[in-house]
Coordinates of C-alpha atoms and ligand atoms in Angstrom, one line a residue:
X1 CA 137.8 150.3 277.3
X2 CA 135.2 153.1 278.0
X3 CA 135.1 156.1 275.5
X4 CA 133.8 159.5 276.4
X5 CA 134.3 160.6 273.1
X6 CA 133.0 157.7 271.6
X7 CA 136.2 156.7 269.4
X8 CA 137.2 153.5 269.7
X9 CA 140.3 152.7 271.4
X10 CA 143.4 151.4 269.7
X11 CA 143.4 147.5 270.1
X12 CA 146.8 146.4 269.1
X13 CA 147.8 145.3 272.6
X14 CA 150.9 143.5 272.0
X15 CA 152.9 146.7 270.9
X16 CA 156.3 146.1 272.0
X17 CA 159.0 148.6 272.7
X18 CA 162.5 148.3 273.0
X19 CA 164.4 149.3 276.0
X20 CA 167.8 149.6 277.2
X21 CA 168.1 146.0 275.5
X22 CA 165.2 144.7 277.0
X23 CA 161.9 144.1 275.2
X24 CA 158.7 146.0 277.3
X25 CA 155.1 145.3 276.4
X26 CA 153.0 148.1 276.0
X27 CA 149.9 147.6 278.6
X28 CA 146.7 148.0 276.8
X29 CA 143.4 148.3 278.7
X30 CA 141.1 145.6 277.4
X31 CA 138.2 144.0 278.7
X32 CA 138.2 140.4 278.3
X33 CA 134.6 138.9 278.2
X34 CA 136.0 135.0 278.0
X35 CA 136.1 134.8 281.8
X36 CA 134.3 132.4 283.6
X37 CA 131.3 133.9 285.7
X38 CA 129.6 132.7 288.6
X39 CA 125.7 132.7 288.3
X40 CA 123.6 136.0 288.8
X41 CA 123.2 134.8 292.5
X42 CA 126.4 134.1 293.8
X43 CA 127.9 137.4 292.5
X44 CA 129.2 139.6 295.2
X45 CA 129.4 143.2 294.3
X46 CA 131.8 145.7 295.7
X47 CA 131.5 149.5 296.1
X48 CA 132.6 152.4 298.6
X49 CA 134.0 155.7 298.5
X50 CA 131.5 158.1 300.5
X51 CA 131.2 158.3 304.2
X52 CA 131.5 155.5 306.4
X53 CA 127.8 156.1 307.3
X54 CA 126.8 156.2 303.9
X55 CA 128.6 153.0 302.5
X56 CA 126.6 150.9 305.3
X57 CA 123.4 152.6 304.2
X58 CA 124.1 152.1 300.6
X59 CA 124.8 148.7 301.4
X60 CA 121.6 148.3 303.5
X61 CA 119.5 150.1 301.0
X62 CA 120.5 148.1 297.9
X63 CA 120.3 145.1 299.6
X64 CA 116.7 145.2 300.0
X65 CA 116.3 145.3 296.5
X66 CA 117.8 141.8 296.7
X67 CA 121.3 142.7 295.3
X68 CA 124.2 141.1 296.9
X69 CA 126.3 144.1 298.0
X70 CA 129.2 144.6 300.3
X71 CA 130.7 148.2 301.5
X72 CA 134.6 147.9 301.3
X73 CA 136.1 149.1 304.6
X74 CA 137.6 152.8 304.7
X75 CA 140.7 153.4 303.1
X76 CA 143.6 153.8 305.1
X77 CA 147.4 153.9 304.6
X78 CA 147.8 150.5 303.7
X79 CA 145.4 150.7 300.4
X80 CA 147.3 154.1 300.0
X81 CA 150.8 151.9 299.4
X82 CA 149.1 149.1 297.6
X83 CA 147.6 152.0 295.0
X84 CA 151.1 153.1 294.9
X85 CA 152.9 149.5 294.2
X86 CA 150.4 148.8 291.4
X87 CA 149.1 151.4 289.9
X88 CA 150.8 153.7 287.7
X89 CA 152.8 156.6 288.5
X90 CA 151.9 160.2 289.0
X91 CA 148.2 159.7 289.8
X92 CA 146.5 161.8 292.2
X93 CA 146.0 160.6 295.8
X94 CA 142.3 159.7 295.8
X95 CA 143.3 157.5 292.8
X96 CA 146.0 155.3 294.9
X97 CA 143.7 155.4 298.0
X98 CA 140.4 154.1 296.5
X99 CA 142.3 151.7 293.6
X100 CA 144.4 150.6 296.6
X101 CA 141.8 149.6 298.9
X102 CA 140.0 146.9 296.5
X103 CA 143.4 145.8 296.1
X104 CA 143.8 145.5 299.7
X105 CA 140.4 144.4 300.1
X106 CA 140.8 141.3 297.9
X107 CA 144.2 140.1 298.8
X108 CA 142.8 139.9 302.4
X109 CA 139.9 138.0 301.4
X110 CA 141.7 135.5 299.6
X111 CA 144.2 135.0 302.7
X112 CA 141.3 135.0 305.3
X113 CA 139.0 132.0 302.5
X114 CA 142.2 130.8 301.0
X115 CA 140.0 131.5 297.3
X116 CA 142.2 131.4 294.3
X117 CA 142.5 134.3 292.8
X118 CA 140.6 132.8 289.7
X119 CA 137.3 131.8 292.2
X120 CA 137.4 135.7 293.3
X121 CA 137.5 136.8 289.7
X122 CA 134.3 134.8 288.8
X123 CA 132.7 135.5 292.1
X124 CA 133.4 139.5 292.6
X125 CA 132.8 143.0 290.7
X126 CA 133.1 146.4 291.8
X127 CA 130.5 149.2 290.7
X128 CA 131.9 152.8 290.6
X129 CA 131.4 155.8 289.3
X130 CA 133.3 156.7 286.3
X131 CA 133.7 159.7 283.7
X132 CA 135.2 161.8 281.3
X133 CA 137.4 163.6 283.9
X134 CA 138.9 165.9 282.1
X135 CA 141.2 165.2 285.2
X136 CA 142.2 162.3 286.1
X137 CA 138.8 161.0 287.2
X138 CA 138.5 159.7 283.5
X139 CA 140.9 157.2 284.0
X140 CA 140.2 155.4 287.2
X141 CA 138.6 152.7 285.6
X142 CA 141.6 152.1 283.5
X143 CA 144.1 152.4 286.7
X144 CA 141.0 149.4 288.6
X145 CA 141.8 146.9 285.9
X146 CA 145.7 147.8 285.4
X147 CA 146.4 147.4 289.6
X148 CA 144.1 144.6 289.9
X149 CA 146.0 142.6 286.8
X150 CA 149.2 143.6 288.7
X151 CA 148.2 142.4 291.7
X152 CA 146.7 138.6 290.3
X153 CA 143.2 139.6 289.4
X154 CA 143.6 140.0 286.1
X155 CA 139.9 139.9 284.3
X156 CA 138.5 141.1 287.4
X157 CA 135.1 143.3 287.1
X158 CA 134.7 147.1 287.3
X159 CA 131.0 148.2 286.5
X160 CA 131.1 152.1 285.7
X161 CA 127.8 154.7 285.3
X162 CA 129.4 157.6 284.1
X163 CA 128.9 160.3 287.2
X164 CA 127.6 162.9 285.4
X165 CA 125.0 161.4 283.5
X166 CA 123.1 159.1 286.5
X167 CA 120.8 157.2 285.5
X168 CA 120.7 158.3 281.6
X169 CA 123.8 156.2 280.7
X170 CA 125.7 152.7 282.4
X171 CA 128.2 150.8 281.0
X172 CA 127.4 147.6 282.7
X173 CA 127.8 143.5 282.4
X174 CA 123.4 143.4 282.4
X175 CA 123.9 139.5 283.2
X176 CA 125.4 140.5 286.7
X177 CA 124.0 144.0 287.2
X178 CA 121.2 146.1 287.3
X179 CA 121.5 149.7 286.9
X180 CA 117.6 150.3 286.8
X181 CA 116.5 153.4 287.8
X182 CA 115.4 151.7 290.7
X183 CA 118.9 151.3 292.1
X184 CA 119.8 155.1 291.4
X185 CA 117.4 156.0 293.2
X186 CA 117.6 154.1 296.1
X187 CA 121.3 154.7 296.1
X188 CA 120.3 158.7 296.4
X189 CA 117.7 158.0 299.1
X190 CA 120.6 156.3 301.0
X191 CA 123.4 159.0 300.3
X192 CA 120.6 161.8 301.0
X193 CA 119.9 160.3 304.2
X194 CA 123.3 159.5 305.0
X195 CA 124.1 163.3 304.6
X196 CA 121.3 164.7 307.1
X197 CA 122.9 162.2 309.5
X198 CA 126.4 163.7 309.2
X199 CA 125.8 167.0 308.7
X200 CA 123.4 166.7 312.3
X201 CA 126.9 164.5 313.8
X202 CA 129.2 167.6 312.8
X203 CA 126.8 170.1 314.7
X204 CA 126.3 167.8 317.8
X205 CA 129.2 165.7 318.4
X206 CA 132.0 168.9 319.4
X207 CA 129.2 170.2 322.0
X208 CA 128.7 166.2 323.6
X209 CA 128.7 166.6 327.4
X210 CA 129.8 162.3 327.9
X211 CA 132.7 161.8 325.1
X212 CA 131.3 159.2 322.7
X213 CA 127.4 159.8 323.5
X214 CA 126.9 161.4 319.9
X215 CA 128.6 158.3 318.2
X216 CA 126.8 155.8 319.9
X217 CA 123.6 157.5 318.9
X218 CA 124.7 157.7 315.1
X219 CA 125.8 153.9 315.6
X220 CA 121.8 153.5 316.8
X221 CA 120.5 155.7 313.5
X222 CA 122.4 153.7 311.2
X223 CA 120.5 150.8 313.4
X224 CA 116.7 152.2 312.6
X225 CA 117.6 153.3 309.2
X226 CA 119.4 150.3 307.8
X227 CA 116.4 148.2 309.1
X228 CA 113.6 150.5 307.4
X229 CA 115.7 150.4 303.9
X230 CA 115.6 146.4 304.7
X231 CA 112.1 145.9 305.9
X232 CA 111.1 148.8 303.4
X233 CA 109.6 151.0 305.9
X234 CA 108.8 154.6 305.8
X235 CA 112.2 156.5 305.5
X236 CA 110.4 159.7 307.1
X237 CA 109.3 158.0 310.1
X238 CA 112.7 156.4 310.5
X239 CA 114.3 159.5 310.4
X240 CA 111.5 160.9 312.7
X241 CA 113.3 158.0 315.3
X242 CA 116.5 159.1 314.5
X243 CA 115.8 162.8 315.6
X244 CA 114.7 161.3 319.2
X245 CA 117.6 159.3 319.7
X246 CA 120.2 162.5 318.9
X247 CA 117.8 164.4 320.9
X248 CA 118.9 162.3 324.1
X249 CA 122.6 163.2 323.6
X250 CA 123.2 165.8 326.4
X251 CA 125.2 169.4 325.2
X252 CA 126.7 172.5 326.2
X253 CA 126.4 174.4 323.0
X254 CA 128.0 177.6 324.7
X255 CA 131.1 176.9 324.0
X256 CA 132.6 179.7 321.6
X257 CA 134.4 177.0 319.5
X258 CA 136.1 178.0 316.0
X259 CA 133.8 176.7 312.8
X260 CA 135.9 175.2 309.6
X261 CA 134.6 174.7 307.0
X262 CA 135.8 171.9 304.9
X263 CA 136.4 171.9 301.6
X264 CA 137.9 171.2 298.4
X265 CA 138.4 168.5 295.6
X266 CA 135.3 166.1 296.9
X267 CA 137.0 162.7 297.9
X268 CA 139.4 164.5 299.6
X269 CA 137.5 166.9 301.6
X270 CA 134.4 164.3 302.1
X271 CA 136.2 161.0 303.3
X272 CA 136.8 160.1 307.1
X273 CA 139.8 158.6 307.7
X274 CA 143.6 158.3 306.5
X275 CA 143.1 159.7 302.9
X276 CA 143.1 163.6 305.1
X277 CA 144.7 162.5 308.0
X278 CA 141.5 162.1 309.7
X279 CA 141.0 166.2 309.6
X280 CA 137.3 166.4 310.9
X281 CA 138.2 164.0 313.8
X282 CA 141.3 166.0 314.4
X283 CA 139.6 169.5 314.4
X284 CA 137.3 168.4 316.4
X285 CA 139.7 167.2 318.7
X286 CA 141.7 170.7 319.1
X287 CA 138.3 172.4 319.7
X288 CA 136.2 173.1 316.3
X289 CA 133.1 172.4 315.0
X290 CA 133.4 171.7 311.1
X291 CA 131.1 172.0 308.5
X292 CA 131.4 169.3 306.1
X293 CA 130.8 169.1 302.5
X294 CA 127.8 166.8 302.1
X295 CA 127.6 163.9 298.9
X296 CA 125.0 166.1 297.8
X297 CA 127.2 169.2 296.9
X298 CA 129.0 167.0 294.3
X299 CA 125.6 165.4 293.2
X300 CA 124.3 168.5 292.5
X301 CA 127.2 170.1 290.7
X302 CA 126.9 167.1 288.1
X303 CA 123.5 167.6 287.7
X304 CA 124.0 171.5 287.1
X305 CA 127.1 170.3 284.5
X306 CA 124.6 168.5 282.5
X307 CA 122.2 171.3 282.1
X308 CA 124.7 173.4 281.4
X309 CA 126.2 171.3 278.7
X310 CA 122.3 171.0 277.2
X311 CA 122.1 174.5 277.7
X312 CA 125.0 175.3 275.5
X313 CA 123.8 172.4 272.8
X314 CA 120.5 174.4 272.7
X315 CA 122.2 178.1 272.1
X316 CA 124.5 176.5 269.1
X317 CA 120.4 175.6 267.6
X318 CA 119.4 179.1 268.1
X319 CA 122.0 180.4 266.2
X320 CA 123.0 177.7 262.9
X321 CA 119.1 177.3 262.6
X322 CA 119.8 174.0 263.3
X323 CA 116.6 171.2 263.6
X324 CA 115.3 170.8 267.3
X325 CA 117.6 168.5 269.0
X326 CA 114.9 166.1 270.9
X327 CA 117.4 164.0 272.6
X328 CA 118.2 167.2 274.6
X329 CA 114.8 168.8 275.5
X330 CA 114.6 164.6 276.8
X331 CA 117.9 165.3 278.5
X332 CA 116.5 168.6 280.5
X333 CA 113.5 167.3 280.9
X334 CA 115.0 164.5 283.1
X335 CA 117.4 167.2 284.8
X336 CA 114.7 169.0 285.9
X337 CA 112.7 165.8 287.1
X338 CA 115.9 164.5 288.7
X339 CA 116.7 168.4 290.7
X340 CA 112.9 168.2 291.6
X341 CA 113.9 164.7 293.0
X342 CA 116.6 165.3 294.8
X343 CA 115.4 168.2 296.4
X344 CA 112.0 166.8 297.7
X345 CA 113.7 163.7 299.4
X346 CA 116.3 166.0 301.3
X347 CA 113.6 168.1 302.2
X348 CA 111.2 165.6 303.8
X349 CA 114.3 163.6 305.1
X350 CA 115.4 166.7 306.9
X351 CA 112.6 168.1 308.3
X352 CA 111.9 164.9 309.9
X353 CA 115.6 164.5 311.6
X354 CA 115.4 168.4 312.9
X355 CA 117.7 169.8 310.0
X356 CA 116.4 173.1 309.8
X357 CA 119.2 175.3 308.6
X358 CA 120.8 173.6 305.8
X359 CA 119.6 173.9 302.2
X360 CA 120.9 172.1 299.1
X361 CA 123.0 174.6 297.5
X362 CA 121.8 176.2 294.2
X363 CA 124.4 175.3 292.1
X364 CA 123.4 177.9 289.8
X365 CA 123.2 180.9 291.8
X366 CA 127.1 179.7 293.5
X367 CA 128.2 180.1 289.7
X368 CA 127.0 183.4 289.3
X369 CA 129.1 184.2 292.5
X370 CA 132.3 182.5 291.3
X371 CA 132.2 183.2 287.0
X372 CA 133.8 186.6 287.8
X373 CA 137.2 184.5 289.2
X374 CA 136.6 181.0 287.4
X375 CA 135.2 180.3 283.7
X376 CA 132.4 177.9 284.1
X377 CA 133.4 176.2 280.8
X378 CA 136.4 175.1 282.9
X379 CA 135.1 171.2 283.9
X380 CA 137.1 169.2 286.3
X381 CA 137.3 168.4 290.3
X382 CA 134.8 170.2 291.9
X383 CA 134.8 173.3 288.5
X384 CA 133.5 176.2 290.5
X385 CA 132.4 175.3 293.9
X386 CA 135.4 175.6 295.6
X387 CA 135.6 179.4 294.6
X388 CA 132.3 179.6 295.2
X389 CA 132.2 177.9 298.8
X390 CA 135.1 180.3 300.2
X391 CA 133.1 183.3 298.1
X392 CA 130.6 182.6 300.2
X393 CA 131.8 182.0 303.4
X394 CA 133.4 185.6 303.5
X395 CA 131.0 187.2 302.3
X396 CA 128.0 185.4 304.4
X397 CA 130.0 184.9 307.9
X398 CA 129.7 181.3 307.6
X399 CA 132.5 180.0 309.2
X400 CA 136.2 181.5 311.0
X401 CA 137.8 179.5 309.0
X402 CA 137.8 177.6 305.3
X403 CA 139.9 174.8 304.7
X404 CA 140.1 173.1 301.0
X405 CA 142.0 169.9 301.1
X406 CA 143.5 169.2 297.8
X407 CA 145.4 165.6 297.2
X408 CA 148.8 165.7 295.9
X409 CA 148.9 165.4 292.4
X410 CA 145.4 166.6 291.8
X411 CA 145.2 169.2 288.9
X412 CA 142.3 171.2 289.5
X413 CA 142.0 171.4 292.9
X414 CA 146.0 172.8 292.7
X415 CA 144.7 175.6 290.2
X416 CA 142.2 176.6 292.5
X417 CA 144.2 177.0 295.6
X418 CA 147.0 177.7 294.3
X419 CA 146.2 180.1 291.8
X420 CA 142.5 181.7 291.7
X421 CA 142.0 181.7 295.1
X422 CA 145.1 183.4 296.0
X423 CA 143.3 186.4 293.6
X424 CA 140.1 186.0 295.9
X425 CA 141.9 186.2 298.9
X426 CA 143.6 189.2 297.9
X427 CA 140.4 190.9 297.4
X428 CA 139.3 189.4 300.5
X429 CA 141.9 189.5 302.9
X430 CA 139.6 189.2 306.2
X431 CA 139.6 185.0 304.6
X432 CA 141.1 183.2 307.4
X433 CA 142.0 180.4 304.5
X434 CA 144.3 177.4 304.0
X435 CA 145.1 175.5 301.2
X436 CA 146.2 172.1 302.1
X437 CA 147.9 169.2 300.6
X438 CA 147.3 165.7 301.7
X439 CA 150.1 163.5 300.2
X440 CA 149.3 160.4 302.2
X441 CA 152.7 161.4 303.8
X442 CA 153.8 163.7 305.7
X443 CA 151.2 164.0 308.2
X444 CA 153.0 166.1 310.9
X445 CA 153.6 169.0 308.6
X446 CA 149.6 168.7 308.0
X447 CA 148.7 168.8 311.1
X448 CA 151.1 171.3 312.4
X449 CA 149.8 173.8 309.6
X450 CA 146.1 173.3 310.0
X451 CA 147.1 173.9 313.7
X452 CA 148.3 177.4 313.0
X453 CA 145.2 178.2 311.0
X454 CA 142.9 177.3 313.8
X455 CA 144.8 179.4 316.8
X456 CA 143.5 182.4 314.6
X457 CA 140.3 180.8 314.1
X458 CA 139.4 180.1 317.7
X459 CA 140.3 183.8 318.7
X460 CA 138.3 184.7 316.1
X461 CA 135.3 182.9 317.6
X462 CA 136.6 183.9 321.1
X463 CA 136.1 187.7 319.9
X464 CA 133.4 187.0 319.0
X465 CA 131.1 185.8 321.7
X466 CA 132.7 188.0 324.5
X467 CA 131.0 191.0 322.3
X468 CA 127.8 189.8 323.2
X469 CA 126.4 190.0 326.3
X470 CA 125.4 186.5 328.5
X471 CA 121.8 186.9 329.8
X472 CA 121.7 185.5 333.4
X473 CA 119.3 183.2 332.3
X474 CA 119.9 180.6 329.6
X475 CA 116.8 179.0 328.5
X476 CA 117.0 175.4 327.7
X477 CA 116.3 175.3 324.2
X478 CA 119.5 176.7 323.5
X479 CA 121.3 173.3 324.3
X480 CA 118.9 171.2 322.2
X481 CA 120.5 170.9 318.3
X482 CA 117.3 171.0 317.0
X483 CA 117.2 175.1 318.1
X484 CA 119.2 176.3 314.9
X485 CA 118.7 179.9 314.8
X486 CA 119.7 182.5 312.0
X487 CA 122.2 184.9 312.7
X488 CA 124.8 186.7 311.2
X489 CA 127.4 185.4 313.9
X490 CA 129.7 182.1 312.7
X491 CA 130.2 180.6 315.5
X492 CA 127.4 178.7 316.9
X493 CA 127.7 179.8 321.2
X494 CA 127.4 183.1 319.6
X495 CA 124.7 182.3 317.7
X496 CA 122.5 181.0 320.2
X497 CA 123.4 184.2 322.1
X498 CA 122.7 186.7 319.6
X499 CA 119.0 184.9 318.9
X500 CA 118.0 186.3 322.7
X501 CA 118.7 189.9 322.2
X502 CA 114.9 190.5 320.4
Ligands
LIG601 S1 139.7 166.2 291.0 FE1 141.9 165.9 291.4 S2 142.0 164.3 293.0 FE2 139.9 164.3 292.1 S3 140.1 162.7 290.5 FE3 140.5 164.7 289.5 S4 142.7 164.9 289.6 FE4 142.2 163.3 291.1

């Protein structure tokens, strides 16, 4: 078992407890190395949990450094009620959802090969990220190895690098994995690029003109950019192709259509599918354009964690005259080498695919906006982003409406809706905001509540374009995505509008 704190864990795993007559055996989270393995070459490794577009690129892009990866499908309802039959009780929903699917995901494979579950144990692992929590992030390794014994796969792999600390740190099997720098970083080329994509899919897709056009040309991206990871051809140049092909996608972009933005605890808000009820699809569906929280977002938030922990390491030097800690001017070294990174790739990647209006947030300056209502010490979830995102949204006009999705069961995200940003809100009350659950149940209730939200939003946006006054002429540029103008209008139709009057 993985420490964060370094202590060792407690190893008697045959305590025994008695129960109502009955004797229980206290489940002890061990990994046994006397498992057969199958050779470097036939191991098949296992990952998912980010957008559907990014799991394929992520797959495509570490697969041309010759590793043998496969994206597990999107979670739906089914690896929702497999997390819940075998894992433990009382864990947040983004635990049963993601546990779940690798459960579901390896029970179907050994019906479809008819593999025992011993051959899968040797032949698989699954690589995820992992850490300290203080939520119950730190113990999704612990709830992987305790569904999987459950469920017949007992021994079965799960490779960790601890989330905050990248490439610095891996706990890792080295004969079966690599965790070279090399694979970080062609991971974040692939979840950078898989970003631009989405983020350009959420701004295009509600204005399509032919229902599906937008999709098919994402399905055609994904084509171009999963063959330059594999051929190893420039990424800027692909992306370059990509911006062609969404530039064929016909729109009517004057539309006054409500903009929500998403947010919330990061699986949650992020994933596509039955783990929220499929809420981008859906708003998009009863007239809104969304704006989604990119991989990024929660990228960058670790990365600002870490300095911030150095940060604090270094002010306890200053002031017990304590001798220069070297291992942490190495650490901020490599944070500023990996921001400089991360900001350079998203840069090039989205200039190239016509993103012109999105910048990676500075973490730092969203904490100064958010310290007055959050403590920054406070790690967990998504710490002070969420604050800061709806902060920011009133205060900057981004959007008519801010949804943060938090999973049932998830401790921070429920401190944050429920209890700081009701504080914000009241000192804000023009925030159109809702605070939502996703239970993996209960869908109806969801939907009828976001639907509530959004009849305010869409008059909002409503209002807002009939203020402004339609030229007789609409230039053409207006219906290409790739004219993204700044205004101080949310909605995008009265955006376009309001770049005319000069
Ligand atoms: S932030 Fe919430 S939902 Fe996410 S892992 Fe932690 S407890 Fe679970």
């Amino acid at each position: 078992m993985s420490s964060c704190s370094g202590i060792k864990p407690h190893d008697d795993s045959n305590t025994s407890l008695s129960y109502l007559g009955t004797e229980k055996t206290q489940w002890r989270d061990t990994i046994n190395k006397s498992y057969a393995r199958a050779d470097k070459k036939d191991t098949i490794m296992l990952f998912g949990g980010t957008t559907i577009l990014q799991d394929k690129l992520m797959m495509a892009a570490v697969r041309s450094l010759g590793e043998n990866y496969v994206a597990l499908p999107n979670p739906d309802f089914e690896s929702f009620r497999k997390g819940k039959a075998f894992g433990n009780r009382g864990q947040c929903n983004p635990t049963y959802f993601t546990v779940g699917n690798l459960v579901k995901y390896l029970q179907n494979l050994q019906k479809e090969t008819g593999m025992s579950s011993e051959e899968i144990v040797q032949k698989y692992l699954f690589v995820t990220a992992g850490g300290c929590g203080p939520c119950r992030f730190g113990m999704y390794i612990t709830e992987y190895r305790k569904s999987l014994k459950d469920a017949g796969f007992e021994g079965f792999r799960i490779m960790s690098f601890q989330h905050n600390e990248g490439i610095f740190q891996a706990e890792n099997d080295e004969e079966s994995i690599n965790f070279s720098p090399t694979f970080f970083i062609t991971m974040i080329k692939a979840a950078i690029i898989g970003d631009i994509i989405n983020l350009l899919t959420y701004k295009i897709r509600p204005y399509e003109v032919e229902k599906g056009s937008t999709d098919k040309a994402v399905e055609r991206c994904y084509e171009i950019l999963a063959n330059a990871f594999m051929q190893k051809k420039n990424l800027v140049l692909a992306m370059w192709r990509c911006r062609k092909v969404l530039e064929k996608v016909t729109l009517d972009r004057l539309q006054p259509k409500a903009k929500v933005m998403v947010m919330g605890e990061f699986w949650a808000a992020m994933t596509e599918g039955d783990g929220n009820y499929n809420l981008h699809r859906f708003l998009e569906s009863e007239g809104a354009e969304c704006i989604p929280q990119p991989v990024m977002n929660r990228l960058m938030l670790s990365i600002w964690e870490a300095e911030y922990a150095a940060k604090k390491v270094e002010d306890l030097e200053d002031k017990e005259m304590k001798n220069i800690d070297f291992s942490n001017i190495k650490t901020k070294v490599m944070i500023k080498l990996a921001k400089a990174a991360v900001k350079t790739y998203f840069t090039l990647y989205a200039k190239a695919a016509g993103l012109h209006d999105y910048e990676i947030p500075n973490i730092e300056e969203l904490s100064k906006l958010s310290r007055v209502y959050y403590p920054l010490d406070a790690e967990g979830g998504e710490g002070h982003l969420e604050v800061a995102h709806l902060l920011e949204s009133v205060k900057h006009n981004l959007s008519h409406l801010i949804i943060s999705v938090k999973p049932f069961g998830c401790m921070p995200s429920s401190a944050v809706s429920d209890g700081i940003q009701s504080l914000v809100t009241s000192h804000y009350p023009q925030a159109n905001f809702l605070s939502i659950e996703t239970s993996g149940e209960g869908a109806a209730n969801f939907y009828s509540r976001v639907q509530m939200a959004l009849f305010k939003a869409k008059q909002l946006a409503k209002e807002e374009f009939e203020a402004l006054e339609i030229p007789e002429h609409i230039p053409e540029k207006l219906n290409n995505y790739l004219y993204q103008p700044k205004s101080e209008k949310a909605g995008t139709a009265a955006q376009l509008i309001d770049s005319l009057k000069s």
